[in-house]
Amino acid sequence: MGKVTDIELPGWAKKLFAALESDDIRRIVIYGGRGGGKSWTVATVMLVFALEQQKRILCVREVQRSISDSVKKLLDDTIARYELHPNLVSNKQGIRTDVGSEFIFAGMQASTEQTIKSLEGADYCWFEEAQTMSRSSRDLLEPTIRKPGSKLIYTFNPRLKTDPIYEDYVLKERSDTVVIKVNYYDNPWFKKTALVADMEWDRENRPDVYQHIWEGYPVVNTDAQVFKDCWELGEIPKKPEDTPYYHGLDWGFARDPLAVIRAWIDHENRIIYIDQAVGKVGVEIVDTADFLLKIPTTTDHVIRADSARPEMISHLKNATLHNGDKICFRVRPVEKGKGSVETGISYLKSFKIIIAPELKDVHNEFVFYSYKVDKRSGDILPQIVDAHNHFIDALRYALEPLIKAKNPDNFVIEVC
């Protein structure tokens, strides 16, 4: 890249570059757990752009009492690492490059409205530790960064689900916002750091802390989590030869993902192992058969699926792959009756559920699948929020014969 050579970045940085160069993207939200290298990567990318062409880069925190509280130290360390000194000047006032770029550092709480508004010419605004950002700061800052093509970049480790950046941009989709989740396993250099031992200890001894600190999940009212204390991440042992796989399929509707899951059970120790899962939004009917093959055992096992799509079940019984081959999946519709969701959840919670660490979308569901909470009293209600449940539904479908065998009276098909 011209003046910046031999710089290695993690794979996810491609999404960051693409978003920075897109005319359609206004915000880039990068969040996750400790050790992912989020801030280091953004600092490096900002320097790359600042050395290539004239840019005004505003680096902001909610609280910055002095420049030592800013990301300037991180930028200076990156400058030293790649020996970029001949191309820029870094001093107590800020950083300037030989092509006219400048880095400006500011704290929202220490700034007046006029101070912030005077920075409206920024090309990039990088807000570090955005979990601390107040809604009033967000509402002041965003309209200020108004230069055509300007970008807002938020980096943070989640704190609460109600923090403005998390609530407004992670939990809600926006077409002008790119959200990138980054954890330690997305950082190819993590294993060389001193953090590895801390991560391993937390994973073994403090699973709740591990989920928050290392997996980047916000702290929530854990009593509202449907599967509280029922699941964990873990390596999946080799399946005994005489133990069957169970496959479940939840159809994608509109913005919901098509979700396929595979599990097997250690009945003696009461453990459900989820070793494979795939999901994607917008899978077309003609692509569904090839998508199922991402889990190879779907070809020779029964797949139990939501009965709401009989036409899809029929299609998969006589499908054609992209290469022209015919294939017949053994898809069976499940019986969805009164109380079947609650009964299925009760059955799942009677086991410990172990999920393969790489199945990030499955992790998300088990963290966020929750009971409704009364907004006024804070009481947890018996109703379950119908969200974050596509893989969980697929797991219920997969195990329906076992659930039904244990609770035959609870499976009554409602006729409307």
Tab-separated table of C-alpha atoms in Angstrom:
chain	number	residue	atom	x	y	z
A	1	MET	CA	0.000	0.000	0.000
A	2	GLY	CA	2.478	2.606	-1.036
A	3	LYS	CA	4.288	3.848	2.053
A	4	VAL	CA	2.904	1.114	4.270
A	5	THR	CA	4.303	-2.318	3.490
A	6	ASP	CA	4.677	-5.674	5.200
A	7	ILE	CA	1.777	-5.078	7.566
A	8	GLU	CA	-0.074	-8.198	8.667
A	9	LEU	CA	-3.702	-7.916	9.670
A	10	PRO	CA	-6.262	-10.510	10.808
A	11	GLY	CA	-8.654	-11.878	8.223
A	12	TRP	CA	-11.643	-9.934	9.536
A	13	ALA	CA	-9.873	-6.650	8.623
A	14	LYS	CA	-11.034	-7.225	5.033
A	15	LYS	CA	-14.562	-6.376	6.200
A	16	LEU	CA	-13.249	-3.209	7.825
A	17	PHE	CA	-11.462	-2.080	4.650
A	18	ALA	CA	-14.537	-2.877	2.541
A	19	ALA	CA	-16.790	-0.861	4.849
A	20	LEU	CA	-14.408	2.114	4.903
A	21	GLU	CA	-14.350	2.171	1.109
A	22	SER	CA	-18.111	1.727	0.645
A	23	ASP	CA	-20.254	4.748	-0.179
A	24	ASP	CA	-23.262	3.065	1.452
A	25	ILE	CA	-21.794	2.500	4.916
A	26	ARG	CA	-22.028	5.162	7.612
A	27	ARG	CA	-21.040	3.194	10.738
A	28	ILE	CA	-18.687	0.331	11.486
A	29	VAL	CA	-19.332	-1.384	14.823
A	30	ILE	CA	-16.566	-3.734	15.970
A	31	TYR	CA	-17.221	-5.537	19.240
A	32	GLY	CA	-16.334	-8.723	21.059
A	33	GLY	CA	-14.276	-10.154	23.886
A	34	ARG	CA	-10.783	-9.578	25.165
A	35	GLY	CA	-7.790	-10.565	23.054
A	36	GLY	CA	-9.382	-10.092	19.647
A	37	GLY	CA	-7.064	-7.272	18.592
A	38	LYS	CA	-9.914	-4.917	17.697
A	39	SER	CA	-8.266	-1.668	18.773
A	40	TRP	CA	-4.819	-2.599	17.461
A	41	THR	CA	-6.285	-3.461	14.057
A	42	VAL	CA	-8.297	-0.230	13.802
A	43	ALA	CA	-5.234	1.807	14.844
A	44	THR	CA	-3.172	0.142	12.114
A	45	VAL	CA	-5.836	0.642	9.456
A	46	MET	CA	-6.287	4.304	10.396
A	47	LEU	CA	-2.543	4.856	10.010
A	48	VAL	CA	-2.588	3.092	6.637
A	49	PHE	CA	-5.250	5.475	5.354
A	50	ALA	CA	-3.582	8.530	6.925
A	51	LEU	CA	-0.286	7.756	5.192
A	52	GLU	CA	-1.887	7.161	1.801
A	53	GLN	CA	-4.024	10.296	1.469
A	54	GLN	CA	-4.976	13.364	3.461
A	55	LYS	CA	-7.438	12.425	6.195
A	56	ARG	CA	-8.702	14.075	9.353
A	57	ILE	CA	-9.190	11.376	11.986
A	58	LEU	CA	-10.991	12.127	15.226
A	59	CYS	CA	-10.239	9.696	18.074
A	60	VAL	CA	-12.850	9.925	20.818
A	61	ARG	CA	-13.615	8.439	24.211
A	62	GLU	CA	-16.459	9.197	26.536
A	63	VAL	CA	-13.978	10.291	29.214
A	64	GLN	CA	-10.548	11.684	28.298
A	65	ARG	CA	-8.978	13.824	30.986
A	66	SER	CA	-5.695	14.112	29.083
A	67	ILE	CA	-4.183	12.784	25.882
A	68	SER	CA	-2.702	9.937	27.923
A	69	ASP	CA	-6.282	8.618	28.317
A	70	SER	CA	-6.673	8.427	24.539
A	71	VAL	CA	-5.666	5.843	21.919
A	72	LYS	CA	-2.573	7.907	21.092
A	73	LYS	CA	-0.293	5.490	22.952
A	74	LEU	CA	-1.711	2.642	20.896
A	75	LEU	CA	-1.110	4.595	17.689
A	76	ASP	CA	2.435	5.491	18.763
A	77	ASP	CA	3.178	1.825	19.531
A	78	THR	CA	1.906	0.877	16.079
A	79	ILE	CA	4.059	3.597	14.490
A	80	ALA	CA	7.111	2.218	16.307
A	81	ARG	CA	6.290	-1.392	15.415
A	82	TYR	CA	6.266	-0.652	11.698
A	83	GLU	CA	8.954	2.064	11.836
A	84	LEU	CA	6.704	4.723	10.316
A	85	HIS	CA	8.573	7.642	11.935
A	86	PRO	CA	9.949	9.149	8.698
A	87	ASN	CA	6.440	9.658	7.387
A	88	LEU	CA	4.858	11.452	10.344
A	89	VAL	CA	5.278	13.590	13.434
A	90	SER	CA	3.811	12.535	16.786
A	91	ASN	CA	3.860	14.922	19.727
A	92	LYS	CA	1.702	16.047	22.668
A	93	GLN	CA	-0.629	17.926	20.345
A	94	GLY	CA	-1.416	14.953	18.126
A	95	ILE	CA	-0.151	13.095	15.060
A	96	ARG	CA	0.444	14.498	11.564
A	97	THR	CA	1.598	12.727	8.425
A	98	ASP	CA	3.587	14.052	5.483
A	99	VAL	CA	0.519	13.958	3.218
A	100	GLY	CA	-1.359	16.358	5.506
A	101	SER	CA	-3.364	13.890	7.597
A	102	GLU	CA	-3.971	14.645	11.262
A	103	PHE	CA	-5.180	12.721	14.305
A	104	ILE	CA	-7.221	14.688	16.843
A	105	PHE	CA	-8.057	13.349	20.316
A	106	ALA	CA	-11.121	14.345	22.328
A	107	GLY	CA	-13.301	13.251	25.239
A	108	MET	CA	-17.052	13.720	25.039
A	109	GLN	CA	-17.600	14.621	28.703
A	110	ALA	CA	-14.750	17.156	28.756
A	111	SER	CA	-15.898	18.856	25.547
A	112	THR	CA	-18.498	21.522	25.058
A	113	GLU	CA	-21.088	21.318	22.323
A	114	GLN	CA	-19.188	23.975	20.386
A	115	THR	CA	-15.907	22.042	20.705
A	116	ILE	CA	-17.449	18.897	19.279
A	117	LYS	CA	-19.234	20.785	16.506
A	118	SER	CA	-15.950	22.356	15.459
A	119	LEU	CA	-14.736	18.880	14.496
A	120	GLU	CA	-17.371	18.352	11.830
A	121	GLY	CA	-14.738	18.115	9.079
A	122	ALA	CA	-13.491	14.718	10.253
A	123	ASP	CA	-13.225	11.954	7.655
A	124	TYR	CA	-13.186	9.212	10.263
A	125	CYS	CA	-14.380	9.289	13.857
A	126	TRP	CA	-13.072	6.391	15.925
A	127	PHE	CA	-14.836	5.988	19.282
A	128	GLU	CA	-12.874	3.579	21.480
A	129	GLU	CA	-14.501	1.814	24.477
A	130	ALA	CA	-17.912	2.674	23.082
A	131	GLN	CA	-19.648	0.582	25.749
A	132	THR	CA	-19.270	3.653	27.986
A	133	MET	CA	-20.870	6.044	25.484
A	134	SER	CA	-23.996	7.768	26.754
A	135	ARG	CA	-26.988	8.236	24.520
A	136	SER	CA	-26.649	12.013	24.781
A	137	SER	CA	-23.024	11.801	23.607
A	138	ARG	CA	-24.032	9.582	20.711
A	139	ASP	CA	-26.834	11.990	19.746
A	140	LEU	CA	-24.408	14.926	19.827
A	141	LEU	CA	-21.522	13.255	18.010
A	142	GLU	CA	-23.194	11.500	15.100
A	143	PRO	CA	-24.831	14.560	13.474
A	144	THR	CA	-21.545	16.437	13.893
A	145	ILE	CA	-19.597	13.996	11.715
A	146	ARG	CA	-21.291	15.154	8.535
A	147	LYS	CA	-18.604	15.434	5.857
A	148	PRO	CA	-19.652	13.520	2.709
A	149	GLY	CA	-18.251	9.996	2.905
A	150	SER	CA	-17.308	10.307	6.588
A	151	LYS	CA	-17.425	7.199	8.782
A	152	LEU	CA	-18.075	6.475	12.449
A	153	ILE	CA	-16.112	3.553	13.879
A	154	TYR	CA	-17.079	2.105	17.254
A	155	THR	CA	-14.878	-0.447	19.054
A	156	PHE	CA	-15.816	-1.981	22.382
A	157	ASN	CA	-16.200	-4.971	24.652
A	158	PRO	CA	-19.922	-5.267	25.463
A	159	ARG	CA	-21.059	-4.358	28.948
A	160	LEU	CA	-24.876	-4.256	29.081
A	161	LYS	CA	-27.504	-5.052	26.468
A	162	THR	CA	-28.968	-1.608	27.136
A	163	ASP	CA	-25.796	0.334	26.313
A	164	PRO	CA	-26.755	2.612	23.390
A	165	ILE	CA	-24.272	1.363	20.790
A	166	TYR	CA	-25.004	-2.282	21.548
A	167	GLU	CA	-28.761	-1.823	21.774
A	168	ASP	CA	-29.101	0.385	18.685
A	169	TYR	CA	-26.568	-1.145	16.302
A	170	VAL	CA	-25.837	-4.723	17.371
A	171	LEU	CA	-29.333	-5.795	18.363
A	172	LYS	CA	-30.999	-3.824	15.559
A	173	GLU	CA	-29.989	-4.201	11.936
A	174	ARG	CA	-29.350	-1.117	9.796
A	175	SER	CA	-28.464	-1.119	6.119
A	176	ASP	CA	-25.930	1.690	6.619
A	177	THR	CA	-24.122	-0.078	9.476
A	178	VAL	CA	-21.614	-2.929	9.347
A	179	VAL	CA	-21.309	-4.977	12.544
A	180	ILE	CA	-18.214	-7.142	13.045
A	181	LYS	CA	-17.855	-9.422	16.061
A	182	VAL	CA	-14.256	-10.239	16.956
A	183	ASN	CA	-13.039	-12.581	19.684
A	184	TYR	CA	-9.662	-14.011	20.671
A	185	TYR	CA	-9.962	-16.920	18.239
A	186	ASP	CA	-10.242	-14.391	15.391
A	187	ASN	CA	-6.803	-13.055	16.321
A	188	PRO	CA	-4.057	-15.202	14.736
A	189	TRP	CA	-1.487	-13.818	17.207
A	190	PHE	CA	-3.486	-14.438	20.389
A	191	LYS	CA	-1.728	-17.699	21.226
A	192	LYS	CA	1.551	-15.802	21.498
A	193	THR	CA	0.209	-13.509	24.227
A	194	ALA	CA	0.188	-13.842	28.006
A	195	LEU	CA	-3.618	-13.796	27.937
A	196	VAL	CA	-3.953	-17.452	26.940
A	197	ALA	CA	-3.597	-18.808	30.484
A	198	ASP	CA	-6.205	-16.353	31.807
A	199	MET	CA	-8.646	-17.314	29.080
A	200	GLU	CA	-8.202	-21.036	29.674
A	201	TRP	CA	-8.661	-20.629	33.422
A	202	ASP	CA	-11.845	-18.603	33.012
A	203	ARG	CA	-13.241	-21.113	30.536
A	204	GLU	CA	-12.658	-23.982	32.962
A	205	ASN	CA	-13.513	-22.303	36.256
A	206	ARG	CA	-15.721	-19.268	35.580
A	207	PRO	CA	-17.968	-19.983	32.568
A	208	ASP	CA	-20.129	-16.904	33.136
A	209	VAL	CA	-17.072	-14.659	33.299
A	210	TYR	CA	-15.603	-16.418	30.278
A	211	GLN	CA	-18.743	-15.738	28.226
A	212	HIS	CA	-18.668	-12.047	29.045
A	213	ILE	CA	-14.945	-11.299	28.965
A	214	TRP	CA	-13.734	-13.659	26.262
A	215	GLU	CA	-16.783	-14.346	24.093
A	216	GLY	CA	-17.983	-10.745	24.125
A	217	TYR	CA	-21.500	-11.289	25.474
A	218	PRO	CA	-23.069	-8.490	27.509
A	219	VAL	CA	-23.879	-8.968	31.155
A	220	VAL	CA	-27.566	-9.761	31.363
A	221	ASN	CA	-30.003	-10.796	34.035
A	222	THR	CA	-28.893	-14.402	33.899
A	223	ASP	CA	-31.991	-15.596	35.762
A	224	ALA	CA	-33.950	-14.664	32.647
A	225	GLN	CA	-31.863	-16.912	30.434
A	226	VAL	CA	-33.854	-19.986	29.494
A	227	PHE	CA	-30.786	-22.246	29.531
A	228	LYS	CA	-28.996	-20.710	32.499
A	229	ASP	CA	-26.341	-23.121	33.825
A	230	CYS	CA	-27.423	-25.818	31.344
A	231	TRP	CA	-24.791	-25.419	28.643
A	232	GLU	CA	-21.146	-24.713	28.034
A	233	LEU	CA	-18.592	-24.539	25.261
A	234	GLY	CA	-16.366	-27.542	25.011
A	235	GLU	CA	-14.488	-29.917	22.779
A	236	ILE	CA	-16.713	-32.675	21.428
A	237	PRO	CA	-15.437	-36.224	22.094
A	238	LYS	CA	-15.518	-38.921	19.453
A	239	LYS	CA	-19.026	-40.280	19.081
A	240	PRO	CA	-19.385	-43.981	19.967
A	241	GLU	CA	-20.173	-46.050	16.891
A	242	ASP	CA	-23.480	-47.328	18.252
A	243	THR	CA	-24.718	-43.809	19.117
A	244	PRO	CA	-26.950	-42.141	16.496
A	245	TYR	CA	-26.823	-38.596	15.228
A	246	TYR	CA	-29.950	-36.439	15.431
A	247	HIS	CA	-30.573	-33.750	12.806
A	248	GLY	CA	-32.994	-30.832	13.019
A	249	LEU	CA	-34.014	-28.145	10.538
A	250	ASP	CA	-35.720	-24.799	11.113
A	251	TRP	CA	-36.853	-22.958	7.997
A	252	GLY	CA	-35.824	-19.391	7.377
A	253	PHE	CA	-38.621	-16.861	6.982
A	254	ALA	CA	-37.836	-13.392	5.567
A	255	ARG	CA	-34.939	-12.202	7.770
A	256	ASP	CA	-34.685	-15.411	9.819
A	257	PRO	CA	-31.926	-17.917	9.025
A	258	LEU	CA	-32.371	-21.416	7.696
A	259	ALA	CA	-30.823	-23.363	10.579
A	260	VAL	CA	-29.571	-26.945	10.512
A	261	ILE	CA	-28.121	-28.686	13.543
A	262	ARG	CA	-26.570	-32.054	14.378
A	263	ALA	CA	-26.347	-33.538	17.873
A	264	TRP	CA	-25.746	-36.792	19.662
A	265	ILE	CA	-26.478	-37.864	23.222
A	266	ASP	CA	-24.535	-39.525	26.000
A	267	HIS	CA	-27.539	-40.860	27.914
A	268	GLU	CA	-25.484	-42.392	30.717
A	269	ASN	CA	-23.961	-39.039	31.666
A	270	ARG	CA	-26.967	-36.951	30.539
A	271	ILE	CA	-25.055	-34.861	27.988
A	272	ILE	CA	-26.226	-33.517	24.624
A	273	TYR	CA	-23.326	-32.760	22.281
A	274	ILE	CA	-23.904	-30.254	19.467
A	275	ASP	CA	-21.019	-30.796	17.082
A	276	GLN	CA	-22.201	-29.263	13.801
A	277	ALA	CA	-24.581	-26.488	12.765
A	278	VAL	CA	-24.991	-24.189	9.791
A	279	GLY	CA	-27.298	-21.247	9.283
A	280	LYS	CA	-27.856	-18.543	6.723
A	281	VAL	CA	-30.431	-15.886	5.923
A	282	GLY	CA	-31.872	-15.839	2.425
A	283	VAL	CA	-31.257	-19.420	1.295
A	284	GLU	CA	-33.355	-19.922	-1.846
A	285	ILE	CA	-35.419	-23.080	-2.365
A	286	VAL	CA	-33.164	-24.234	-5.205
A	287	ASP	CA	-30.112	-23.826	-2.947
A	288	THR	CA	-31.491	-25.628	0.098
A	289	ALA	CA	-30.353	-29.140	-0.831
A	290	ASP	CA	-26.743	-28.047	-1.401
A	291	PHE	CA	-26.882	-26.053	1.846
A	292	LEU	CA	-27.907	-29.151	3.832
A	293	LEU	CA	-24.864	-30.977	2.501
A	294	LYS	CA	-22.676	-28.659	4.574
A	295	ILE	CA	-23.454	-31.244	7.262
A	296	PRO	CA	-22.553	-34.438	5.356
A	297	THR	CA	-24.521	-36.849	7.560
A	298	THR	CA	-27.804	-35.249	6.472
A	299	THR	CA	-27.771	-37.573	3.463
A	300	ASP	CA	-28.100	-40.810	5.436
A	301	HIS	CA	-30.036	-39.769	8.558
A	302	VAL	CA	-33.575	-38.622	9.207
A	303	ILE	CA	-33.911	-34.821	9.423
A	304	ARG	CA	-36.772	-33.541	11.534
A	305	ALA	CA	-38.132	-30.170	10.458
A	306	ASP	CA	-40.714	-27.552	11.243
A	307	SER	CA	-44.036	-28.740	9.782
A	308	ALA	CA	-44.949	-25.173	8.726
A	309	ARG	CA	-43.345	-25.654	5.300
A	310	PRO	CA	-44.792	-28.851	3.738
A	311	GLU	CA	-43.773	-27.669	0.266
A	312	MET	CA	-40.136	-27.481	1.379
A	313	ILE	CA	-40.293	-30.955	2.899
A	314	SER	CA	-41.721	-32.267	-0.370
A	315	HIS	CA	-39.008	-30.484	-2.369
A	316	LEU	CA	-36.189	-32.001	-0.319
A	317	LYS	CA	-37.565	-35.507	-0.797
A	318	ASN	CA	-36.906	-35.143	-4.534
A	319	ALA	CA	-34.302	-32.410	-4.898
A	320	THR	CA	-31.723	-31.610	-7.556
A	321	LEU	CA	-28.254	-30.409	-6.589
A	322	HIS	CA	-26.403	-27.649	-8.431
A	323	ASN	CA	-24.325	-30.282	-10.236
A	324	GLY	CA	-27.494	-31.921	-11.586
A	325	ASP	CA	-27.478	-34.940	-9.276
A	326	LYS	CA	-30.749	-36.045	-7.724
A	327	ILE	CA	-30.929	-36.452	-3.968
A	328	CYS	CA	-33.614	-37.559	-1.539
A	329	PHE	CA	-33.394	-36.282	2.033
A	330	ARG	CA	-35.432	-38.146	4.627
A	331	VAL	CA	-37.183	-35.108	6.071
A	332	ARG	CA	-39.937	-35.712	8.629
A	333	PRO	CA	-42.314	-32.991	9.877
A	334	VAL	CA	-42.553	-32.589	13.654
A	335	GLU	CA	-45.796	-32.346	15.568
A	336	LYS	CA	-46.221	-28.814	16.899
A	337	GLY	CA	-48.915	-28.767	19.537
A	338	LYS	CA	-49.965	-27.009	22.690
A	339	GLY	CA	-47.092	-26.869	25.138
A	340	SER	CA	-44.623	-28.514	22.747
A	341	VAL	CA	-42.102	-25.657	23.038
A	342	GLU	CA	-42.126	-25.687	26.842
A	343	THR	CA	-42.026	-29.486	26.962
A	344	GLY	CA	-39.127	-29.596	24.545
A	345	ILE	CA	-37.182	-26.986	26.505
A	346	SER	CA	-37.808	-28.887	29.735
A	347	TYR	CA	-36.375	-32.004	28.130
A	348	LEU	CA	-33.287	-30.196	26.850
A	349	LYS	CA	-32.682	-28.645	30.277
A	350	SER	CA	-32.622	-32.100	31.857
A	351	PHE	CA	-29.230	-32.563	30.147
A	352	LYS	CA	-25.969	-30.695	30.157
A	353	ILE	CA	-25.563	-29.284	26.651
A	354	ILE	CA	-22.048	-28.989	25.253
A	355	ILE	CA	-21.558	-26.901	22.119
A	356	ALA	CA	-18.517	-27.026	19.839
A	357	PRO	CA	-16.551	-23.765	20.333
A	358	GLU	CA	-16.617	-22.810	16.643
A	359	LEU	CA	-20.433	-22.713	16.464
A	360	LYS	CA	-20.720	-19.004	17.241
A	361	ASP	CA	-24.322	-18.585	16.081
A	362	VAL	CA	-25.432	-21.436	18.336
A	363	HIS	CA	-23.586	-19.855	21.287
A	364	ASN	CA	-25.430	-16.597	20.655
A	365	GLU	CA	-28.809	-18.250	20.863
A	366	PHE	CA	-28.109	-20.072	24.117
A	367	VAL	CA	-26.940	-16.792	25.666
A	368	PHE	CA	-29.783	-14.595	24.434
A	369	TYR	CA	-32.773	-16.994	24.465
A	370	SER	CA	-34.688	-15.548	27.414
A	371	TYR	CA	-37.911	-15.344	29.336
A	372	LYS	CA	-39.841	-12.104	29.123
A	373	VAL	CA	-39.144	-9.599	31.885
A	374	ASP	CA	-41.697	-7.164	33.260
A	375	LYS	CA	-40.255	-3.753	32.415
A	376	ARG	CA	-41.753	-2.096	35.482
A	377	SER	CA	-41.116	-4.644	38.197
A	378	GLY	CA	-38.171	-6.505	36.729
A	379	ASP	CA	-39.947	-9.793	37.405
A	380	ILE	CA	-39.191	-12.696	35.112
A	381	LEU	CA	-42.345	-13.906	33.397
A	382	PRO	CA	-43.171	-17.479	32.316
A	383	GLN	CA	-43.440	-16.525	28.629
A	384	ILE	CA	-40.417	-16.992	26.372
A	385	VAL	CA	-39.330	-14.261	23.952
A	386	ASP	CA	-39.742	-15.560	20.399
A	387	ALA	CA	-36.255	-14.618	19.255
A	388	HIS	CA	-32.743	-16.097	19.132
A	389	ASN	CA	-34.247	-19.558	18.823
A	390	HIS	CA	-33.647	-20.949	15.320
A	391	PHE	CA	-30.937	-23.448	16.230
A	392	ILE	CA	-32.667	-24.183	19.522
A	393	ASP	CA	-35.895	-24.951	17.654
A	394	ALA	CA	-33.927	-27.150	15.255
A	395	LEU	CA	-32.484	-29.018	18.255
A	396	ARG	CA	-35.971	-29.571	19.684
A	397	TYR	CA	-37.135	-30.893	16.327
A	398	ALA	CA	-34.123	-33.206	16.070
A	399	LEU	CA	-34.906	-34.786	19.443
A	400	GLU	CA	-38.696	-34.865	19.051
A	401	PRO	CA	-39.043	-38.697	19.231
A	402	LEU	CA	-37.175	-38.737	22.559
A	403	ILE	CA	-39.130	-35.797	23.926
A	404	LYS	CA	-42.417	-37.337	22.824
A	405	ALA	CA	-41.538	-40.733	24.319
A	406	LYS	CA	-40.938	-39.106	27.681
A	407	ASN	CA	-43.974	-36.790	27.548
A	408	PRO	CA	-46.623	-38.464	25.344
A	409	ASP	CA	-49.546	-36.594	26.902
A	410	ASN	CA	-48.079	-33.194	26.052
A	411	PHE	CA	-48.052	-33.773	22.300
A	412	VAL	CA	-51.544	-32.892	21.169
A	413	ILE	CA	-51.845	-31.341	17.710
A	414	GLU	CA	-54.070	-28.303	17.812
A	415	VAL	CA	-56.663	-28.162	15.053
A	416	CYS	CA	-57.735	-24.621	14.146
